[in-house]
Coordinates of C-alpha atoms in Angstrom, one line a residue:
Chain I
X7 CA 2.9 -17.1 -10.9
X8 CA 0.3 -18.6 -8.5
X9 CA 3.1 -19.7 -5.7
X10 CA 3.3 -17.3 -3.1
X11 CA 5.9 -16.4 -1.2
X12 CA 5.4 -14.3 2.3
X13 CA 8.2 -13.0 4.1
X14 CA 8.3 -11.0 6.6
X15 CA 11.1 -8.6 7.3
X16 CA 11.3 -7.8 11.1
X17 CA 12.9 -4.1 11.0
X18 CA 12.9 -1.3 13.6
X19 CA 12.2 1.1 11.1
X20 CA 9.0 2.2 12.8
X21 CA 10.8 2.6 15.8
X22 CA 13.8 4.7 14.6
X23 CA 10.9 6.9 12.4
X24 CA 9.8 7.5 15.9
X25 CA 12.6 9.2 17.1
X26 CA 14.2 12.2 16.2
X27 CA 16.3 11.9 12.6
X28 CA 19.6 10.5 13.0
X29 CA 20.8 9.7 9.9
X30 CA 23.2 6.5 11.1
X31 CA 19.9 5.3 12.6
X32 CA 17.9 4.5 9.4
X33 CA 19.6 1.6 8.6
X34 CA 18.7 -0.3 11.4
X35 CA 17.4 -3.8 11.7
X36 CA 16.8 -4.8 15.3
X37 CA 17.6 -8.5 14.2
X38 CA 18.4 -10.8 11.2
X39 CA 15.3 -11.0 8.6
X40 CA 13.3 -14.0 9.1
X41 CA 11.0 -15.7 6.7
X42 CA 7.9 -17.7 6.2
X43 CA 6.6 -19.7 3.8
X44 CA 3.1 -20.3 2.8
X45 CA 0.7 -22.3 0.8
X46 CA -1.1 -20.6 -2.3
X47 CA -4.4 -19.6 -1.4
X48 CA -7.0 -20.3 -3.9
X49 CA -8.0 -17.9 -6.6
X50 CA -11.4 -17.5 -7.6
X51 CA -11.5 -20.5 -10.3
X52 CA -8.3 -22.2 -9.4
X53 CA -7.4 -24.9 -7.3
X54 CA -4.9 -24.5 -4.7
X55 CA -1.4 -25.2 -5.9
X56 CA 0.0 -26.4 -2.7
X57 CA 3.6 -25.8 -3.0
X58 CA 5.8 -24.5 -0.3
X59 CA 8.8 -22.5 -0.5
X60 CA 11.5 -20.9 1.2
X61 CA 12.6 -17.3 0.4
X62 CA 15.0 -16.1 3.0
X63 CA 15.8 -12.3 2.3
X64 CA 19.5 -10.5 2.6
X65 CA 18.9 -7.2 3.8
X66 CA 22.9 -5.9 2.8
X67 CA 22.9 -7.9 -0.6
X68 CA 21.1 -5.4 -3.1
X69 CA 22.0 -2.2 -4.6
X70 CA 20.3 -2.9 -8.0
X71 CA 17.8 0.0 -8.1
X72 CA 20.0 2.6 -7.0
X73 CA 17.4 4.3 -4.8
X74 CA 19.7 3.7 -1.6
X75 CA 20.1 6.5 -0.1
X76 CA 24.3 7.3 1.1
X77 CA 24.6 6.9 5.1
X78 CA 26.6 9.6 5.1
X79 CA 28.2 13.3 3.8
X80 CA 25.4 13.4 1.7
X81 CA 25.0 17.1 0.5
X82 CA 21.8 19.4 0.3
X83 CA 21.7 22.9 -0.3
X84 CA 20.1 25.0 2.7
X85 CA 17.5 26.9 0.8
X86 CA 14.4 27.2 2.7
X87 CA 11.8 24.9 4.0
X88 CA 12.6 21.7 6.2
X89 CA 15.1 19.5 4.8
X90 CA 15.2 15.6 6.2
X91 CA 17.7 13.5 5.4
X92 CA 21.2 12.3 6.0
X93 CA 22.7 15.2 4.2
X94 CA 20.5 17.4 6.0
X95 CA 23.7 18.9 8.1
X96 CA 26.1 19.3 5.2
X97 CA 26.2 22.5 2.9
X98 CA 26.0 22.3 -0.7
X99 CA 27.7 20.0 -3.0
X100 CA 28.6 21.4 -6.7
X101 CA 27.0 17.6 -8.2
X102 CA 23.7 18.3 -6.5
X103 CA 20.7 18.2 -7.8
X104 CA 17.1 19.0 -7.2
X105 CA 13.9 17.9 -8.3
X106 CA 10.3 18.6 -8.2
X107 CA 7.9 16.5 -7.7
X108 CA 4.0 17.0 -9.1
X109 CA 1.4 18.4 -7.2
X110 CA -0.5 15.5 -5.1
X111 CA -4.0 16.5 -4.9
X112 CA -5.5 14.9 -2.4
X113 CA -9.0 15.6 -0.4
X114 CA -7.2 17.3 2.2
X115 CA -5.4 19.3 -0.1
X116 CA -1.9 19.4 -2.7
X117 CA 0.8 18.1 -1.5
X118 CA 4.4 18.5 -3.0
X119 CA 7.9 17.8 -3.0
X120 CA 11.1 18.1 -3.8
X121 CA 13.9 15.6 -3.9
X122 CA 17.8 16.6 -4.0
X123 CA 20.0 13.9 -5.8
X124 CA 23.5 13.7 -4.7
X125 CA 26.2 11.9 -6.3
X126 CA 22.8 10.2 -8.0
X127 CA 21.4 9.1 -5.0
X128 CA 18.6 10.2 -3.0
X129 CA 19.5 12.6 -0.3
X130 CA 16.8 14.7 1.1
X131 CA 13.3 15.6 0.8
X132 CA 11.7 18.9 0.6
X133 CA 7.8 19.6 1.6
X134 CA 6.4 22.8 -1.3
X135 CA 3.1 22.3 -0.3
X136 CA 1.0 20.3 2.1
X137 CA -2.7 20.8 3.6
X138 CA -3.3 23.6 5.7
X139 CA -6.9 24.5 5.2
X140 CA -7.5 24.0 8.7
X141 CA -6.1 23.6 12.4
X142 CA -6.8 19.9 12.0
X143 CA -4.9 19.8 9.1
X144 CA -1.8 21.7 10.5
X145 CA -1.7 19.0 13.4
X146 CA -2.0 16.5 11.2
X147 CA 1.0 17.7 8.9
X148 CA 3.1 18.8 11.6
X149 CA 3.6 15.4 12.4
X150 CA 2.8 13.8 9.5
X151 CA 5.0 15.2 6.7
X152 CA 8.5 15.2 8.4
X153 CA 8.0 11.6 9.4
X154 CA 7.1 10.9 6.0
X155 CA 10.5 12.1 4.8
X156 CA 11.6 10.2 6.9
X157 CA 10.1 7.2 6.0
X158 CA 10.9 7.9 2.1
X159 CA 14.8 8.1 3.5
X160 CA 14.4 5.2 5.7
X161 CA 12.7 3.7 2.4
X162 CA 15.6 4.2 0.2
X163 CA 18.0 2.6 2.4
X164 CA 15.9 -0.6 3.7
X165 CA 14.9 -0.6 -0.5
X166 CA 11.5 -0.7 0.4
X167 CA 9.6 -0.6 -3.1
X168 CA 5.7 0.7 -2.0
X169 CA 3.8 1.1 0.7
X170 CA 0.7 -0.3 1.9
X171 CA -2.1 2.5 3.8
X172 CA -5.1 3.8 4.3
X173 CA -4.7 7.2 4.3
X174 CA -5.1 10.4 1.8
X175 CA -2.0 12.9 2.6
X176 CA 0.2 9.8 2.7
X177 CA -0.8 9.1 -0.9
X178 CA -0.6 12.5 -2.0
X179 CA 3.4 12.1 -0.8
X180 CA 4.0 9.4 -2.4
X181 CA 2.5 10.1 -5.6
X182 CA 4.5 13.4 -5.6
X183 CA 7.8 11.8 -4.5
X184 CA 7.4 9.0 -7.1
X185 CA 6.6 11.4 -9.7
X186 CA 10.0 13.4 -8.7
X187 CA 11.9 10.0 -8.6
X188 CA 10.8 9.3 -12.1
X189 CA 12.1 12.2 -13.4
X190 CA 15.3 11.6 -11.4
X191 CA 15.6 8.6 -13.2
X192 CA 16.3 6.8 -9.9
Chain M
X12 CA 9.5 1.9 -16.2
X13 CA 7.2 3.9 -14.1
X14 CA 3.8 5.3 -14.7
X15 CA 1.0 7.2 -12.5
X16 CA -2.3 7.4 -13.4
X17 CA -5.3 9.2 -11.7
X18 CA -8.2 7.2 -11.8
X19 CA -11.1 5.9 -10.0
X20 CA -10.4 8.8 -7.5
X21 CA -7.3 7.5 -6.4
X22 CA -3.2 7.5 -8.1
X23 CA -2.4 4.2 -9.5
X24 CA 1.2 3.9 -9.6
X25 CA 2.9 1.3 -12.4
X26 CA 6.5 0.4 -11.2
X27 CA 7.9 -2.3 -14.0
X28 CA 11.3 -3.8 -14.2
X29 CA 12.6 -5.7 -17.0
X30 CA 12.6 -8.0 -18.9
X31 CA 9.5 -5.0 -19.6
X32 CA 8.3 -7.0 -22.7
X33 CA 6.4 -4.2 -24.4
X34 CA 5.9 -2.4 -21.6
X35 CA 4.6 0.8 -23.1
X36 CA 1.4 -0.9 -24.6
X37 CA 1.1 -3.1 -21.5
X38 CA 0.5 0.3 -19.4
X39 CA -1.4 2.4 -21.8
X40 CA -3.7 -1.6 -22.5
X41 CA -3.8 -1.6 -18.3
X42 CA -4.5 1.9 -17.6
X43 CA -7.3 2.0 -20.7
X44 CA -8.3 -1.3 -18.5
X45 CA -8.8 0.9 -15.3
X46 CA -10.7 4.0 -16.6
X47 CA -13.4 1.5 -18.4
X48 CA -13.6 0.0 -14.6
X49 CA -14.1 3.8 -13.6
X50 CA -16.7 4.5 -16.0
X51 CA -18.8 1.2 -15.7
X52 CA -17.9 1.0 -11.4
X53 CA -18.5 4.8 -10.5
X54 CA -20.7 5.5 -8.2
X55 CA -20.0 9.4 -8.1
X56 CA -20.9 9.4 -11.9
X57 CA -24.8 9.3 -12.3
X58 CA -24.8 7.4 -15.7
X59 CA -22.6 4.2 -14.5
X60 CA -24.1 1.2 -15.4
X61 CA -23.9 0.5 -11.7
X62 CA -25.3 3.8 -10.6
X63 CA -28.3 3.0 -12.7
X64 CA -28.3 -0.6 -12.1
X65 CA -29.1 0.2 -8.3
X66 CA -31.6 2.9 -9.1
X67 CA -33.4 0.8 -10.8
X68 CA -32.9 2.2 -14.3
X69 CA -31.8 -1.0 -16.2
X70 CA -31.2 -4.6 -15.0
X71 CA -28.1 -6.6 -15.3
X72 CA -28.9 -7.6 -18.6
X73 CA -28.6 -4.3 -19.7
X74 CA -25.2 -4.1 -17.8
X75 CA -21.9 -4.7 -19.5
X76 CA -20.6 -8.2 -18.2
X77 CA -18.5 -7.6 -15.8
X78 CA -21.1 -6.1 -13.5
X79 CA -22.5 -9.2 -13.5
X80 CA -19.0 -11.2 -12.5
X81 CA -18.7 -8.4 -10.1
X82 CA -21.8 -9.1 -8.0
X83 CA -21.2 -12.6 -8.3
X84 CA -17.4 -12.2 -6.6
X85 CA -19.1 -9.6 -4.5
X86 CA -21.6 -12.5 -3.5
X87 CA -19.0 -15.2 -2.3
X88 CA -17.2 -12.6 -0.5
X89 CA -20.6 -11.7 1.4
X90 CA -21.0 -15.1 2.4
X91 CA -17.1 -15.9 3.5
X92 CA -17.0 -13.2 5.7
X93 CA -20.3 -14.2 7.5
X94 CA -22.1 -10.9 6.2
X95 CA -19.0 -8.2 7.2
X96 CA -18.4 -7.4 3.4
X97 CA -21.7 -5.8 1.8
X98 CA -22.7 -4.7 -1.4
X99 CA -24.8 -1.7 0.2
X100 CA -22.5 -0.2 2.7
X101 CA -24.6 3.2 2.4
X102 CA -27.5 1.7 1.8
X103 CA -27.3 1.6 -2.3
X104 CA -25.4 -0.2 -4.5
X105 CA -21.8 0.2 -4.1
X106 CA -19.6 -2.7 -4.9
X107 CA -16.5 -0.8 -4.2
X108 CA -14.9 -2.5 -1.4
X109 CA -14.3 -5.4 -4.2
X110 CA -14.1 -3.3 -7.6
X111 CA -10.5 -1.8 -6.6
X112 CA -8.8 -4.6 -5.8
X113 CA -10.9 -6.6 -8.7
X114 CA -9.5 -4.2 -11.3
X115 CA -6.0 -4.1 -10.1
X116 CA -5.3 -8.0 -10.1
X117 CA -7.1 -7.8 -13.6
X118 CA -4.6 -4.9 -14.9
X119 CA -1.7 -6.7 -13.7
X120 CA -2.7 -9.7 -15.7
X121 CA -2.8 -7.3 -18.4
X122 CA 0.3 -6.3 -17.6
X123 CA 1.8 -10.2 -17.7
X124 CA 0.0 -11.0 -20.7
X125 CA 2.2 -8.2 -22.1
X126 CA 5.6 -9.8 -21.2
X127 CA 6.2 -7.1 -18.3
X128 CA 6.3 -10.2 -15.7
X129 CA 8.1 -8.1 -13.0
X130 CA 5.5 -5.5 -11.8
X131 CA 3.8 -3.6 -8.8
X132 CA 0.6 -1.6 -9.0
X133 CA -0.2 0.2 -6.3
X134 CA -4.1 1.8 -6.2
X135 CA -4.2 4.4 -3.8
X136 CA -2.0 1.9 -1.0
X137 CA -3.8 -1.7 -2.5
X138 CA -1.3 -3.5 -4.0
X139 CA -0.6 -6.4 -6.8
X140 CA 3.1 -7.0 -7.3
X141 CA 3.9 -10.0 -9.7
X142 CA 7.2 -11.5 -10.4
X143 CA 10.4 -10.2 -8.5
X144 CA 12.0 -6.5 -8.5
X145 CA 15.1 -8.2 -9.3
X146 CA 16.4 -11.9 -9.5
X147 CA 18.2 -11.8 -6.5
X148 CA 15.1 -10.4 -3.9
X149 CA 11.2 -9.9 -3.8
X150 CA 9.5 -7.1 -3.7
X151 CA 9.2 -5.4 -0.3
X152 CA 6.1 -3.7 0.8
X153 CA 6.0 -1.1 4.0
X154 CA 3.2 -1.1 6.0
X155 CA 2.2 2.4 6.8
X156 CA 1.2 2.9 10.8
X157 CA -1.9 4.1 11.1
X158 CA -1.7 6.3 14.2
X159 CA 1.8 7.2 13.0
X160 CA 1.7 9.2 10.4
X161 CA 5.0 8.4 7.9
X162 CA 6.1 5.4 10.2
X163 CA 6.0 2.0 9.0
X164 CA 4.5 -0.6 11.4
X165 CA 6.3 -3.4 9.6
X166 CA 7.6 -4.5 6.3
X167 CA 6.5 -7.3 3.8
X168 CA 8.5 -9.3 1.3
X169 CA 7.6 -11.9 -1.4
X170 CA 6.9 -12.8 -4.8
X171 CA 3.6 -12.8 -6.9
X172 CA 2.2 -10.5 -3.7
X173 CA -0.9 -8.8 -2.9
X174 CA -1.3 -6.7 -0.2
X175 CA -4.6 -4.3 1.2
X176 CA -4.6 -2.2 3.9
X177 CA -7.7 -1.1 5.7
X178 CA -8.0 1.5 8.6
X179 CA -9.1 4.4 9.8
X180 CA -9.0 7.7 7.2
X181 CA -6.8 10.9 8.6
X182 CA -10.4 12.0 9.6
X183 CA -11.6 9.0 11.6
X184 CA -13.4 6.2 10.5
X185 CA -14.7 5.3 7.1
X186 CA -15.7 1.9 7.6
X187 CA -19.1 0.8 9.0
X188 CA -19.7 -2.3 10.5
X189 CA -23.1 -3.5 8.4
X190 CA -24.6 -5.7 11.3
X191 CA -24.5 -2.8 13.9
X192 CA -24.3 0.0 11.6
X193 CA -21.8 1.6 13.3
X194 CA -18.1 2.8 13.2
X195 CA -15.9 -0.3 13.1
X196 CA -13.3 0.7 16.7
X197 CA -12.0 -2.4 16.8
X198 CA -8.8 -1.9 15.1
X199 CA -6.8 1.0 13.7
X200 CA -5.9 -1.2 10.7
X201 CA -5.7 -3.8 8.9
X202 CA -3.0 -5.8 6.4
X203 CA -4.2 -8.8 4.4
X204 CA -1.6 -10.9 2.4
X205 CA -2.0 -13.0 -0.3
X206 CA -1.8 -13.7 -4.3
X207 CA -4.9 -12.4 -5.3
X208 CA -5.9 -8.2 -5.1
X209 CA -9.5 -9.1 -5.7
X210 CA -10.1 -11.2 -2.5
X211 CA -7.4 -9.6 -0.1
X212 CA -8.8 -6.2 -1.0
X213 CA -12.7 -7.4 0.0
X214 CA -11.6 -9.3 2.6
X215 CA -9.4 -6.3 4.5
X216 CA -12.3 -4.6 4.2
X217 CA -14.5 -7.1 5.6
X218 CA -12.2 -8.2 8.5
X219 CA -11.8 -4.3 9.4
X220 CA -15.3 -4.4 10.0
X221 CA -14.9 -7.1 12.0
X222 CA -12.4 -6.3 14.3
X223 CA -10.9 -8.3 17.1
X224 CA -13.0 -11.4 15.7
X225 CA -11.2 -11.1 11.9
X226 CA -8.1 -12.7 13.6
X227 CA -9.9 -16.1 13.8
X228 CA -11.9 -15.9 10.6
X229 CA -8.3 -15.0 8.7
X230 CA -6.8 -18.0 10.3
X231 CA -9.4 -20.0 8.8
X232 CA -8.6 -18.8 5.6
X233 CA -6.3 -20.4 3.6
X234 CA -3.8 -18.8 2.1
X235 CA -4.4 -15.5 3.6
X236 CA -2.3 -14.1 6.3
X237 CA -3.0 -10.8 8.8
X238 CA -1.8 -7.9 10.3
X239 CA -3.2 -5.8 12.0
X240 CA -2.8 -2.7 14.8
X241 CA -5.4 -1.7 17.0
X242 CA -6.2 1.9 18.4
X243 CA -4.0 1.5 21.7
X244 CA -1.0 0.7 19.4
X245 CA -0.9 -2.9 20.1
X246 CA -0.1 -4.9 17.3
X247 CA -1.6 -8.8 16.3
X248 CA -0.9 -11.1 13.7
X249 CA -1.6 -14.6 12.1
X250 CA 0.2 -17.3 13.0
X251 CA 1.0 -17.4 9.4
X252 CA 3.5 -14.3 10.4
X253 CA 6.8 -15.3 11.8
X254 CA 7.0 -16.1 15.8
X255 CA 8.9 -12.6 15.9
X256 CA 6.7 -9.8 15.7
X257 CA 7.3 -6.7 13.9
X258 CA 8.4 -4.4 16.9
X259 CA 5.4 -2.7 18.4
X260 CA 4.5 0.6 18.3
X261 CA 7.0 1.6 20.8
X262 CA 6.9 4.7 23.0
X263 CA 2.9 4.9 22.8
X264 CA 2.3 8.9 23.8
X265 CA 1.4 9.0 27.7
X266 CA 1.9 5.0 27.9
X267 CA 4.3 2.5 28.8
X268 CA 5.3 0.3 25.9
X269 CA 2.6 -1.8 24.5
X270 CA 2.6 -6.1 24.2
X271 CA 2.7 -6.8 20.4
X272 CA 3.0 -10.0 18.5
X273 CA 0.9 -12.7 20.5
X274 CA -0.1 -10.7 23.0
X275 CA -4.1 -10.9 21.8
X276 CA -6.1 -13.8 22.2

């Protein structure tokens, strides 16, 4: 438990989020995952343990959580609101199906979601609700919610299991899209 | 096995996989764990021990015992990071930049203890993730971009992992540099690596205040590895970090692309 093990996965992830969605896109690693290893660093209390290991990481080899999300033919059901993901494009699928996510208050305001499942997999994202008390808040969101879709897409596929930040409306996402993939029973 | 959990005015999220030992209890023993934190931590609640240990109201004696381990965490952390972490950041006692992370790499011991070995708790984007996610790869942790709303500046992977993330709020800074008393600018954010929550936490917050100059201290730390982004969209890290650089924030608005990796001094 005290080793550590640090690697670093180089992705292009925050480069394709950057662009507009192409759903062939998300999967893309600009070059083979490279690793590091490192010492333990000292707990409070504990001595160093000094070990080194290796941990290379296999971006293609996992599929254990089923949380990938299908590259393609994915379907959604056009219904209102903005859709992201690869089945954005396709019509609806008779083994579809949606769930809501909780309401995410956060300072800014509740923010909500709503997931569509396809074939058991995770194939778009709908924003219900986001901040829009102010102007500031509408530039933020603009941006800030489709992207996030798109991250929680990109997510699925690159089997990223949490994220790391500093800001409120992102937390109120996640906390609403975890909620809806807990009762997906992804 | 998943659980959220608001507390401490953030979500807490509980993501277990098996073997879960009795993972039930262990959340319901960790989240009790997190809410006595809340009540004993709290500085929005006026009768916290630590509320009316800084106002004066009762000493530390009076104070349930882990105020007291606390301070004294809060105390080395002061003096590692040459005076950038403080106890006071609004002038009154406020030991939060430490308690968060403190009472996440506590809960996930709880969580251990309780046979659920494979686990990430997230607080509100502060992360402790013991064990693996599976036996065949570790956990993987995206770092969200701070001037990119929903795009991830680069991903982390490994075992027995904590990660914090400092930076900027949606609404500008939050972070105050205690020796000027101003805004920290230096950097957008921040990502510390390491094993333990309680010091990555402080110390993210402490090397945010620093700015450019936390990239030598967190080479001098052992153990410890950075990342961080700086408000032009440049990206640094330690040399702790693979040669290869996560790819930089590409396309900066009104910009040519910006140097990343070692670009920094």
């Amino acid at each position: 438990m005290r080793r550590a093990i640090f690697a670093i996965l180089v992705t292009a992830v925050g480069l394709v989020l950057l662009l507009s969605f192409k759903p062939h896109e998300l999967t893309a690693v600009a070059s083979p995952p490279s690793a590091v290893s490192q010492a333990s660093p000292p707990s409070p209390g504990e001595p160093p343990s000094g070990r080194r290991q290796k941990d290379v990481d296999d971006e293609d080899s996992e599929d254990e959580d089923g949380t990938s999300i299908p590259r393609q033919d994915a379907t959604v059901p056009q219904t209102g609101g903005t859709w992201t993901g690869p089945g954005v494009s396709s019509g609806a699928g008779s083994g579809d199906k949606v769930v809501t996510g909780d309401v995410a208050t956060t300072r800014w305001g509740p923010v909500q979601i709503e997931l569509v499942l396809a074939g058991g997999k995770m194939a778009g994202i709908r924003v219900l609700q986001a901040p829009d008390g102010n102007h500031r808040d509408i530039a933020i969101n603009s941006r800030a919610l489709p992207t996030l879709n798109d991250e929680a897409l990109a997510a699925g596929s690159a089997q990223i299991d949490a994220v790391s930040g500093a800001t409120y409306t992102s937390e109120g996402y996640v906390q609403s899209l975890q909620s809806a993939l807990d009762r997906a029973g992804l | 096995m998943r659980h959220v959990e608001h507390v401490m005015g953030t979500v807490f999220s509980f993501d277990l996989r098996p073997p879960f030992g009795d993972g039930r209890h262990a959340i319901a023993e960790a989240v009790a764990w997190l809410h006595q934190v809340d009540a004993v931590f709290s500085t929005y609640r006026a009768d916290s021990p630590i509320r009316r240990l800084g106002a004066g109201e009762i000493g530390l004696d009076d104070c349930p015992p882990q105020v007291a381990d606390v301070l004294e965490l809060c105390a080395s952390v002061v003096t590692a990071s040459g005076g950038y972490f403080t106890t006071r950041p609004s002038g009154h006692l406020d030991p939060s930049g430490l308690v968060k992370g403190w009472a996440i790499e506590q809960a996930s011991r709880i969580l251990t203890r309780c046979g659920a070995v494979n686990h990430c708790l997230n607080g509100g984007g502060d992360l402790q993730c013991a064990g693996r996610p599976a036996p065949d790869r570790p956990w993987r942790i995206a770092v969200a971009h701070p001037l990119r709303p929903g795009a991830v500046a680069t991903v982390i992977a490994g075992d027995d992992l904590a990660v914090a993330t400092s930076g900027t709020a949606e609404r500008g800074p939050h972070i105050t540099n205690p020796h000027t008393g101003r805004p920290a600018l230096d950097l957008a954010s921040i990502t510390l690596i390491g094993t333990g929550l309680t010091m990555v936490d402080s110390y993210a917050t402490a090397a945010f205040a620093m700015g450019a100059a936390a990239r030598v201290w967190i080479e001098g730390l052992p153990g410890v590895e950075a990342f961080a982004v700086t408000p032009t969209g440049a990206t640094w890290h330690t040399s702790g970090f693979p040669d290869t650089a996560p790819p930089v924030v590409e396309e900066a608005e009104g910009g040519s692309p910006l140097p990343g990796g070692k670009a920094l001094p």
